[in-house]
PDB file of C-alpha atoms and ligand atoms in Angstrom:
ATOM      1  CA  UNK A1152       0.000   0.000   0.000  1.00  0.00           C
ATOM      2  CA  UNK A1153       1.702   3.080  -1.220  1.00  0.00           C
ATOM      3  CA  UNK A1154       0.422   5.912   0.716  1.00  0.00           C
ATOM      4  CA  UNK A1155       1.744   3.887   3.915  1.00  0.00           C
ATOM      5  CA  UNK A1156       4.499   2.860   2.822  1.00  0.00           C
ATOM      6  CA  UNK A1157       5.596   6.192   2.188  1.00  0.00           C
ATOM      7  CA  UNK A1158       4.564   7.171   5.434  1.00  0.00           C
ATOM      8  CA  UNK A1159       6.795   4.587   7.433  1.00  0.00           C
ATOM      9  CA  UNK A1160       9.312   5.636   5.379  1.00  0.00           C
ATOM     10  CA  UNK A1161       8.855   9.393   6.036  1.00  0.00           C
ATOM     11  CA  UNK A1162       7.645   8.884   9.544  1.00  0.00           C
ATOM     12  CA  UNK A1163       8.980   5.052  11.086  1.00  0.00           C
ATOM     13  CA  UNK A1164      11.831   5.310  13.247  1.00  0.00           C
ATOM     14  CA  UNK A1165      14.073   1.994  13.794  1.00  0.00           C
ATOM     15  CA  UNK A1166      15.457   1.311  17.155  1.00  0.00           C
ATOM     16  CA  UNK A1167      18.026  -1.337  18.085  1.00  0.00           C
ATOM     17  CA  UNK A1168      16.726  -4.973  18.102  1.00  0.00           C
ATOM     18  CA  UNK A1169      14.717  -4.775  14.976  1.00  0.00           C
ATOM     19  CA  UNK A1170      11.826  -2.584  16.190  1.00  0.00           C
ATOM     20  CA  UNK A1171      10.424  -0.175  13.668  1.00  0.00           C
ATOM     21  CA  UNK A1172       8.333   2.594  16.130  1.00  0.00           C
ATOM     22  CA  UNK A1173       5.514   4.181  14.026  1.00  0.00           C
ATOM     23  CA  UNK A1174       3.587   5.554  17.486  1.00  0.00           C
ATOM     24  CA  UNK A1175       3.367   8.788  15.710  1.00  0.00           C
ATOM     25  CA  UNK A1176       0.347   7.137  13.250  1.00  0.00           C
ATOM     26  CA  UNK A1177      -0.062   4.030  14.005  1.00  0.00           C
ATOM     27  CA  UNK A1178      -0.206   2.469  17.536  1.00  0.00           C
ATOM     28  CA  UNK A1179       0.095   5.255  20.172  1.00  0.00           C
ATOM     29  CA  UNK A1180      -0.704   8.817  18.529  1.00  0.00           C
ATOM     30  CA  UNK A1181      -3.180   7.277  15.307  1.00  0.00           C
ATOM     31  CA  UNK A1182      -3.864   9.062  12.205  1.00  0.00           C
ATOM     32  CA  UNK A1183      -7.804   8.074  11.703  1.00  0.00           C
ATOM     33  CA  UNK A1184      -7.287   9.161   7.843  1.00  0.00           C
ATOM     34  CA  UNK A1185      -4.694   6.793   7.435  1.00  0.00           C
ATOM     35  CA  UNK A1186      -6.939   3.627   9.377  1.00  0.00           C
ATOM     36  CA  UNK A1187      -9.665   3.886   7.093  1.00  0.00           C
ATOM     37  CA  UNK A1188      -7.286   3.709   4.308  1.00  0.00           C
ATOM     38  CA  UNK A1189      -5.663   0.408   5.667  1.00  0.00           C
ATOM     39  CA  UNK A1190      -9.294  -0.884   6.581  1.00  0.00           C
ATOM     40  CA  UNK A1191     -10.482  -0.341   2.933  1.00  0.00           C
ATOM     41  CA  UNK A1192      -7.355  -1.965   1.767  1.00  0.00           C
ATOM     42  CA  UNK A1193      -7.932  -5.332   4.024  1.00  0.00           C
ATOM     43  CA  UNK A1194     -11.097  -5.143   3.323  1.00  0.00           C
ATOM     44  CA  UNK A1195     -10.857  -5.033  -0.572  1.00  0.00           C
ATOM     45  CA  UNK A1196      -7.764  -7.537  -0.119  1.00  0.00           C
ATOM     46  CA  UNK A1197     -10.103 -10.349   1.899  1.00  0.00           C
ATOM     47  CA  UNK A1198     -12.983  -9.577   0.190  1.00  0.00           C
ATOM     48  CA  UNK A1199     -13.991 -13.443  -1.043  1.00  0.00           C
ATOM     49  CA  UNK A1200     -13.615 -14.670   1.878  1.00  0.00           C
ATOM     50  CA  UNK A1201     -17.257 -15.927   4.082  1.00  0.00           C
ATOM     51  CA  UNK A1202     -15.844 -13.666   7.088  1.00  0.00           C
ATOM     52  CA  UNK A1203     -18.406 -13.338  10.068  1.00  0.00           C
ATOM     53  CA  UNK A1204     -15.810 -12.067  12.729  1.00  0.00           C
ATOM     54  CA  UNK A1205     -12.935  -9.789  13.164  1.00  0.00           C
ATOM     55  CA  UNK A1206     -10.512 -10.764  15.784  1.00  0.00           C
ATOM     56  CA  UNK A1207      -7.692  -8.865  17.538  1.00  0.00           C
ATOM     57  CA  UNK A1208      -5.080  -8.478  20.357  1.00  0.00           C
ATOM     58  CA  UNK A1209      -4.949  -5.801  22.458  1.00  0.00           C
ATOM     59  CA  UNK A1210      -3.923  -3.434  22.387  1.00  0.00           C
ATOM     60  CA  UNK A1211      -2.484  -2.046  19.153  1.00  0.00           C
ATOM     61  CA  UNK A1212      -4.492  -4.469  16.900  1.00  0.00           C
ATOM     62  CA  UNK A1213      -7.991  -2.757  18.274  1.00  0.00           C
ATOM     63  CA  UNK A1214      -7.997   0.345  16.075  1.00  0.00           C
ATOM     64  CA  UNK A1215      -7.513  -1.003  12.546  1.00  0.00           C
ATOM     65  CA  UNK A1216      -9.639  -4.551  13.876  1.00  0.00           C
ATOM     66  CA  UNK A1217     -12.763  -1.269  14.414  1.00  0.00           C
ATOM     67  CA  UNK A1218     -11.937   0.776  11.368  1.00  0.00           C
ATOM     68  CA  UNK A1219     -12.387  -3.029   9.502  1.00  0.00           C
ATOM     69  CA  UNK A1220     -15.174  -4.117  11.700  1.00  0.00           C
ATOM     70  CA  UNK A1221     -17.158  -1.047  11.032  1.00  0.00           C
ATOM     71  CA  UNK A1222     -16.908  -1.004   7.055  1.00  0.00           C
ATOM     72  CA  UNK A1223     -17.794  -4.391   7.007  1.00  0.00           C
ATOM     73  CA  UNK A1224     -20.923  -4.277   9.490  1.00  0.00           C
ATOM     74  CA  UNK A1225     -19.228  -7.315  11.727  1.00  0.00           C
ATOM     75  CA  UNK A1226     -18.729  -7.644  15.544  1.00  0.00           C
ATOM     76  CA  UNK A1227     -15.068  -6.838  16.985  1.00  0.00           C
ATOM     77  CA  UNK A1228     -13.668  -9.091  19.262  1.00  0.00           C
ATOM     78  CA  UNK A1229     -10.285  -8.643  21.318  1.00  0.00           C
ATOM     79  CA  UNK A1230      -7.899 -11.057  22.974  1.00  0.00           C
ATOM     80  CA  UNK A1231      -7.606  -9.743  26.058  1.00  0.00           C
ATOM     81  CA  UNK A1232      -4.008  -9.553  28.014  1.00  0.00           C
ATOM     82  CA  UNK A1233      -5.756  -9.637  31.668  1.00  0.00           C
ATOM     83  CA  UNK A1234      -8.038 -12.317  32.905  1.00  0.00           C
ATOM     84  CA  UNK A1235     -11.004 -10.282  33.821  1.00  0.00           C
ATOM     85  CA  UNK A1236     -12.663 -11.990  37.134  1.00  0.00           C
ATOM     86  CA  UNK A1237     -16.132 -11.632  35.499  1.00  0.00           C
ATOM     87  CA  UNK A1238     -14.967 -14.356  32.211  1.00  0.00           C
ATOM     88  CA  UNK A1239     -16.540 -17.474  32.989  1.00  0.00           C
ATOM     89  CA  UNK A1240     -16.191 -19.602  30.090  1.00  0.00           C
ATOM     90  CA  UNK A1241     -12.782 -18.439  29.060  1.00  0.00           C
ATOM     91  CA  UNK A1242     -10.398 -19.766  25.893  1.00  0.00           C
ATOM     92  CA  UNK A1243      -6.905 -19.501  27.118  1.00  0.00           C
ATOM     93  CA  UNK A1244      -3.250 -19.335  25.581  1.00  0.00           C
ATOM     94  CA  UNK A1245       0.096 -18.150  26.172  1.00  0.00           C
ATOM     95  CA  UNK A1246       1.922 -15.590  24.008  1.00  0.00           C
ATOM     96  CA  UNK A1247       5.375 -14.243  24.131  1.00  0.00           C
ATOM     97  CA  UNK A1248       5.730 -10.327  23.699  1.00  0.00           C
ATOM     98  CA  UNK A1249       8.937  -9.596  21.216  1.00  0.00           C
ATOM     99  CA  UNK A1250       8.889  -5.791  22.290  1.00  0.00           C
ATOM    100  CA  UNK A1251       8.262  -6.610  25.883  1.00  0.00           C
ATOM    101  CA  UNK A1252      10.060  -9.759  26.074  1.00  0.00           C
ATOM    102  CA  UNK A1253       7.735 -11.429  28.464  1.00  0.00           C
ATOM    103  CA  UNK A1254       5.038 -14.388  28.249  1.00  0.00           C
ATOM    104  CA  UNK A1255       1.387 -13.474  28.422  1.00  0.00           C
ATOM    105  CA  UNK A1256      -1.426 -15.167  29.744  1.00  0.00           C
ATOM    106  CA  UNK A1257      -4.510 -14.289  27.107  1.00  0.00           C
ATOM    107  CA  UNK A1258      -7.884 -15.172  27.103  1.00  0.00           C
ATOM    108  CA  UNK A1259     -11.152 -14.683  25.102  1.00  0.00           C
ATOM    109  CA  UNK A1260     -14.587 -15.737  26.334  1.00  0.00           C
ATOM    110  CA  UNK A1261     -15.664 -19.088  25.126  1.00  0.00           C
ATOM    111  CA  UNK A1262     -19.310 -16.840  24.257  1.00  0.00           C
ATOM    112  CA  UNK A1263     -17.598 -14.543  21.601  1.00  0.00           C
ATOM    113  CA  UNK A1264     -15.396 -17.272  19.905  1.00  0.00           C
ATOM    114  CA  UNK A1265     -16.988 -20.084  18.480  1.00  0.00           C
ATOM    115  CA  UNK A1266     -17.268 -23.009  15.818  1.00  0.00           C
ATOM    116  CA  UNK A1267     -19.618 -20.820  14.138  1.00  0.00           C
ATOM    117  CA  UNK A1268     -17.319 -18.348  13.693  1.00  0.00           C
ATOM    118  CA  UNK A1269     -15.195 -17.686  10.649  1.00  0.00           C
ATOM    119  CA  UNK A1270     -12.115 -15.050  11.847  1.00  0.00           C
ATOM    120  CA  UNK A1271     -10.700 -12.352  10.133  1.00  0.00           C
ATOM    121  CA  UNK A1272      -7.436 -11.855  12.333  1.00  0.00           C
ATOM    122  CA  UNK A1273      -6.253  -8.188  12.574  1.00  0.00           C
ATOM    123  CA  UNK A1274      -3.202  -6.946  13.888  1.00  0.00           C
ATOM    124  CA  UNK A1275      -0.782  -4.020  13.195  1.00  0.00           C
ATOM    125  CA  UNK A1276       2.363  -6.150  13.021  1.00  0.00           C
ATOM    126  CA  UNK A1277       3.885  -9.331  12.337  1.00  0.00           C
ATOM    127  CA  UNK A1278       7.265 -10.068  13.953  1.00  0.00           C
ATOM    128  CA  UNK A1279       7.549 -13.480  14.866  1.00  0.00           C
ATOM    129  CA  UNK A1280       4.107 -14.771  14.605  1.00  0.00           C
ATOM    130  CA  UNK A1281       3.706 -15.279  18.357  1.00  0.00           C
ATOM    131  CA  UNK A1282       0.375 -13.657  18.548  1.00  0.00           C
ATOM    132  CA  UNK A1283      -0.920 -15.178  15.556  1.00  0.00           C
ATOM    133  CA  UNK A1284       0.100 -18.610  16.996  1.00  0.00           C
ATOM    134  CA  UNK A1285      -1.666 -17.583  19.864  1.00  0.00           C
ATOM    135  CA  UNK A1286      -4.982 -16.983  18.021  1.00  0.00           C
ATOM    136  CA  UNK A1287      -4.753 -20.247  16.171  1.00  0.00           C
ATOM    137  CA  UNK A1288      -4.479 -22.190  19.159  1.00  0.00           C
ATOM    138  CA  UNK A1289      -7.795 -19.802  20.614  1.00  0.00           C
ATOM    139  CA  UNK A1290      -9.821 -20.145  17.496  1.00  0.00           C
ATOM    140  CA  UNK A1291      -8.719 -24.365  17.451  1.00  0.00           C
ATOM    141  CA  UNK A1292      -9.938 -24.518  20.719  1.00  0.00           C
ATOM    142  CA  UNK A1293     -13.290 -23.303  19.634  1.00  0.00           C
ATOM    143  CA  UNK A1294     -13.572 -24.463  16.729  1.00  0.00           C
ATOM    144  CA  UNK A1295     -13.493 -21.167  14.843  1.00  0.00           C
ATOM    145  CA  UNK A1296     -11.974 -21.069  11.327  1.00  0.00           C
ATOM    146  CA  UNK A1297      -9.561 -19.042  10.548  1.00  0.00           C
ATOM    147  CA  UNK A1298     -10.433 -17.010   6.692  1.00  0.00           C
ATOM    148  CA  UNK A1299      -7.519 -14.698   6.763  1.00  0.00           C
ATOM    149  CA  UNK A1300      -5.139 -12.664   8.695  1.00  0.00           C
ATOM    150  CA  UNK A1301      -4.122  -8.997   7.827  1.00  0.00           C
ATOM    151  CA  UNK A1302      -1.237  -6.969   8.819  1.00  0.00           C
ATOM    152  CA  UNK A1303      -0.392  -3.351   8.764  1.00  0.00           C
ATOM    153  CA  UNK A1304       3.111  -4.028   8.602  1.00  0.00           C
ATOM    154  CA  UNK A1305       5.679  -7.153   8.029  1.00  0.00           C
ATOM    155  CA  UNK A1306       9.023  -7.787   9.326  1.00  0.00           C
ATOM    156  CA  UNK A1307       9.615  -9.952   6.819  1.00  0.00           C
ATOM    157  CA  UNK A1308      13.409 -10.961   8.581  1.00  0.00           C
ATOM    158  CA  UNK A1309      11.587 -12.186  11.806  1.00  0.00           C
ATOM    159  CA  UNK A1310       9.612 -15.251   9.485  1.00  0.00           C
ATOM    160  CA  UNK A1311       6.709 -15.071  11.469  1.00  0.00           C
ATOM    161  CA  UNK A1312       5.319 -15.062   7.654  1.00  0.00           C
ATOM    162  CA  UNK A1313       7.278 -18.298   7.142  1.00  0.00           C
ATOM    163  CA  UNK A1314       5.203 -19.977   9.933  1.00  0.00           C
ATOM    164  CA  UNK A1315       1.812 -18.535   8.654  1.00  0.00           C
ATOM    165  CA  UNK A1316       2.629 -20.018   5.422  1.00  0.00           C
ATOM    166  CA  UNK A1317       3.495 -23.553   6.358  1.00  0.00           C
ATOM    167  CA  UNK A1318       0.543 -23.785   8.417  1.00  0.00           C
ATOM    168  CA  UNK A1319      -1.582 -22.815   5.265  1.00  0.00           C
ATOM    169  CA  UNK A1320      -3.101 -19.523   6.484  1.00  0.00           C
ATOM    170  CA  UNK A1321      -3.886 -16.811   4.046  1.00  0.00           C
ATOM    171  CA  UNK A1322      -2.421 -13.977   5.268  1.00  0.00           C
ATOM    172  CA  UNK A1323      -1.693 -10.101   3.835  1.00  0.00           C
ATOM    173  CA  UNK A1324       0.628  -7.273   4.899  1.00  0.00           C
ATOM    174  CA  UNK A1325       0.098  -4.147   3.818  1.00  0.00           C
ATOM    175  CA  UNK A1326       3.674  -3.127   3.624  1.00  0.00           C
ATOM    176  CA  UNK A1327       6.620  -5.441   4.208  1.00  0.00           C
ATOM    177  CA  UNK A1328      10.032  -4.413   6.192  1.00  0.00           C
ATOM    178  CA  UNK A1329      12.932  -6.419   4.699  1.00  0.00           C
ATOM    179  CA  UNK A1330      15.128  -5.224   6.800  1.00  0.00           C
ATOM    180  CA  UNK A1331      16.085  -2.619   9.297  1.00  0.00           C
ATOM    181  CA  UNK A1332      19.662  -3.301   9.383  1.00  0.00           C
ATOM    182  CA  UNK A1333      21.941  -0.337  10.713  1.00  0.00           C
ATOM    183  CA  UNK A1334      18.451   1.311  11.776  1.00  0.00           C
ATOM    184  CA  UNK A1335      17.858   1.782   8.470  1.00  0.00           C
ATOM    185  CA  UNK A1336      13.840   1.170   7.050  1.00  0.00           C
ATOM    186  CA  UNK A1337      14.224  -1.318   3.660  1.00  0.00           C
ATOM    187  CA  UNK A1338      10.916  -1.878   2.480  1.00  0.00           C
ATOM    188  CA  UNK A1339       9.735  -4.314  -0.410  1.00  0.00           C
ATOM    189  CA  UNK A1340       8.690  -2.568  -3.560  1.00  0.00           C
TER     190      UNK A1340
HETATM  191  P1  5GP B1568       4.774 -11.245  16.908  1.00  0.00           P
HETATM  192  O1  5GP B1568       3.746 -11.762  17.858  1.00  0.00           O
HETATM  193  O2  5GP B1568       4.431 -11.455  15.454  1.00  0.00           O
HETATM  194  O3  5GP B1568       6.138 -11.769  17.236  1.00  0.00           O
HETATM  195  O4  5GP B1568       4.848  -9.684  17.144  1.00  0.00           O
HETATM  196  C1  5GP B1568       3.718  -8.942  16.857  1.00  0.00           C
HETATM  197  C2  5GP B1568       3.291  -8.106  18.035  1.00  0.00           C
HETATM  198  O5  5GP B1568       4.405  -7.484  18.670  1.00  0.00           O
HETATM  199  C3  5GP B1568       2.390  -7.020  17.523  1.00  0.00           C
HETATM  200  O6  5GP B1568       1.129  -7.165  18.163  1.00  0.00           O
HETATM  201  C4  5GP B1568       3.049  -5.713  17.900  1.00  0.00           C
HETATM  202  O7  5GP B1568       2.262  -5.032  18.821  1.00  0.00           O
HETATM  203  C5  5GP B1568       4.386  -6.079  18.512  1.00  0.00           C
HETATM  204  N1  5GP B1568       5.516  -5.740  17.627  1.00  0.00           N
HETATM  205  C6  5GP B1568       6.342  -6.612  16.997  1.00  0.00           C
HETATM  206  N2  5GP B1568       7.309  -5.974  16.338  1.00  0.00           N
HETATM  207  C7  5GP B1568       7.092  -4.663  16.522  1.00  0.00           C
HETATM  208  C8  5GP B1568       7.773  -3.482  16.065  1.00  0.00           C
HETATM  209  O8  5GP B1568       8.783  -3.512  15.354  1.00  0.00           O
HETATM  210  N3  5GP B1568       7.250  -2.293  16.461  1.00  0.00           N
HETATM  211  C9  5GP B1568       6.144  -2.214  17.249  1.00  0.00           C
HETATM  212  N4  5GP B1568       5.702  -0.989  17.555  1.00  0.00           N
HETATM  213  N5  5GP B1568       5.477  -3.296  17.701  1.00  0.00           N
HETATM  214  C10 5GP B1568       5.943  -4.517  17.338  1.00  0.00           C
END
């Protein structure tokens, strides 16, 4: 997608480790403009596919996973980091945070993930593919199918694509990060 890809490129900053920070546009300050563009684009890009449900991770997934949600008239449903008390019949997984280098506990309720449910996954990056693993395993243990996943942005050196791919799931990335070597952005044409 053009108009974003010029924006990481005029905007993205790369910090040591292989993090690319776009929190000016994307996941802390968010330019609204820009979401509806990348919701029309996943939404044109996934548009064959019998999707019922969009699915997130909180919490920078939640924005574009509404902007989507909204356009296409579906429910928006979030993994949630925290066990809330209140969750009684809970689907539960692990996932390890790259940025935060930790292991999470996350959950979804068991009444808004279900075999009736065919999931459009939503997320604004794909590193390693730990969250998306972690979704998979959710949406196996409910029997949800998985139609697609979407990401604002690929690091295409962390292979979390690789994974996505041998496991057979459709998946698009709006722009793709080859490489951030010497903290500089290389995108793919
Ligand atoms: P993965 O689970 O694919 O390893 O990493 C994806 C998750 O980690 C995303 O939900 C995103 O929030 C965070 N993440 C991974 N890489 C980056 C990055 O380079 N920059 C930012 N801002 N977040 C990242």
């Amino acid at each position: 997608m053009e108009l974003l890809k010029a924006r990481i490129m005029q905007d993205g900053k790369c910090y040591p480790g292989g993090i690319l920070k776009v929190d000016s546009f994307i996941n802390h300050q968010m330019d609204s403009d820009l979401m509806m563009e990348i919701a029309k684009e996943f939404i044109r890009l996934f548009k064959d596919k019998p999707i019922n449900k969009v699915v997130t991770i909180e919490a920078s997934g939640i924005a574009p996973a509404i902007f989507v949600g909204y356009l296409m008239h579906l429910p928006v449903v979030f993994v949630k980091k925290k066990q809330p008390k209140t969750m009684d019949k809970m689907l539960a997984t692990t996932v390890h945070s790259f940025t935060k280098d930790r292991d999470y506990s996350v959950c979804i309720s068991a009444d808004y993930l279900t075999k009736d449910d065919h999931v459009l996954f939503i997320d604004d990056f794909l590193a390693y593919g730990n969250a998306a693993k972690g979704v998979i395993d959710l949406c196996q243990q409910a029997g949800a199918t998985i139609e697609g996943m979407g990401f604002i942005i690929e690091k295409a050196f962390q292979h979390g694509g690789d994974f996505l791919r041998s496991q057979g799931i459709s998946y698009q990335a709006l722009a793709t990060v080859e490489s951030l070597d010497n903290c500089e952005i290389k995108l793919r044409d």
